[in-house]
Amino acid sequence: MESKNMLTTKEATLISDLLTMEEWACKKARLYARTLTDMSLAEEFNKIADRHEKRFYALLELL
């Protein structure tokens, strides 16, 4: 009998792919935030990175 919380191989692969995308998006946003001289723009990129990081950890909990 299959548990409701069990993921199919396809679902696990898709979540893994999404994790990779969220990780890269977060890293890029953090890099941009560090290199920008406009502090308000850098702050926005840090907020974007925070959102990607939050989604990354939410996806990670599904695995």
XYZ file of C-alpha atoms in Angstrom:
63
model
C 0.000 0.000 0.000
C 1.420 3.371 -1.077
C 1.607 6.229 1.406
C 0.068 9.579 0.462
C 3.423 11.259 1.173
C 5.381 9.072 -1.219
C 6.655 10.838 -4.326
C 6.908 9.199 -7.696
C 10.293 9.129 -9.383
C 9.081 11.766 -11.833
C 7.902 14.055 -9.014
C 11.188 13.669 -7.147
C 13.117 14.463 -10.329
C 11.015 17.564 -10.971
C 11.478 18.782 -7.410
C 15.218 18.161 -7.702
C 15.314 20.214 -10.907
C 13.373 23.012 -9.210
C 15.793 22.922 -6.274
C 18.692 23.431 -8.685
C 16.937 26.373 -10.359
C 16.039 28.030 -7.063
C 19.605 27.587 -5.789
C 21.089 29.208 -8.893
C 18.561 32.048 -8.850
C 19.380 32.730 -5.212
C 23.139 32.681 -5.851
C 22.817 35.021 -8.843
C 20.642 37.472 -6.932
C 23.113 37.495 -4.014
C 26.005 38.067 -6.434
C 24.184 40.967 -8.080
C 23.346 42.420 -4.665
C 27.013 42.315 -3.662
C 28.239 43.968 -6.863
C 25.676 46.765 -7.155
C 26.616 50.245 -5.976
C 22.991 51.404 -5.713
C 22.078 50.257 -2.210
C 18.307 50.342 -2.766
C 18.696 48.122 -5.815
C 21.067 45.837 -3.911
C 18.467 45.554 -1.149
C 15.832 44.523 -3.703
C 18.127 41.810 -5.048
C 18.686 40.558 -1.501
C 14.905 40.354 -1.064
C 14.657 38.406 -4.320
C 17.399 36.062 -3.100
C 15.569 35.590 0.200
C 12.408 34.553 -1.643
C 14.326 32.058 -3.786
C 16.003 30.680 -0.653
C 12.623 30.304 1.062
C 11.241 28.382 -1.927
C 14.399 26.239 -2.003
C 13.889 25.118 1.597
C 10.155 24.568 1.072
C 10.933 22.286 -1.874
C 13.656 20.517 0.084
C 11.108 19.598 2.754
C 9.097 17.738 0.108
C 11.915 15.276 -0.518
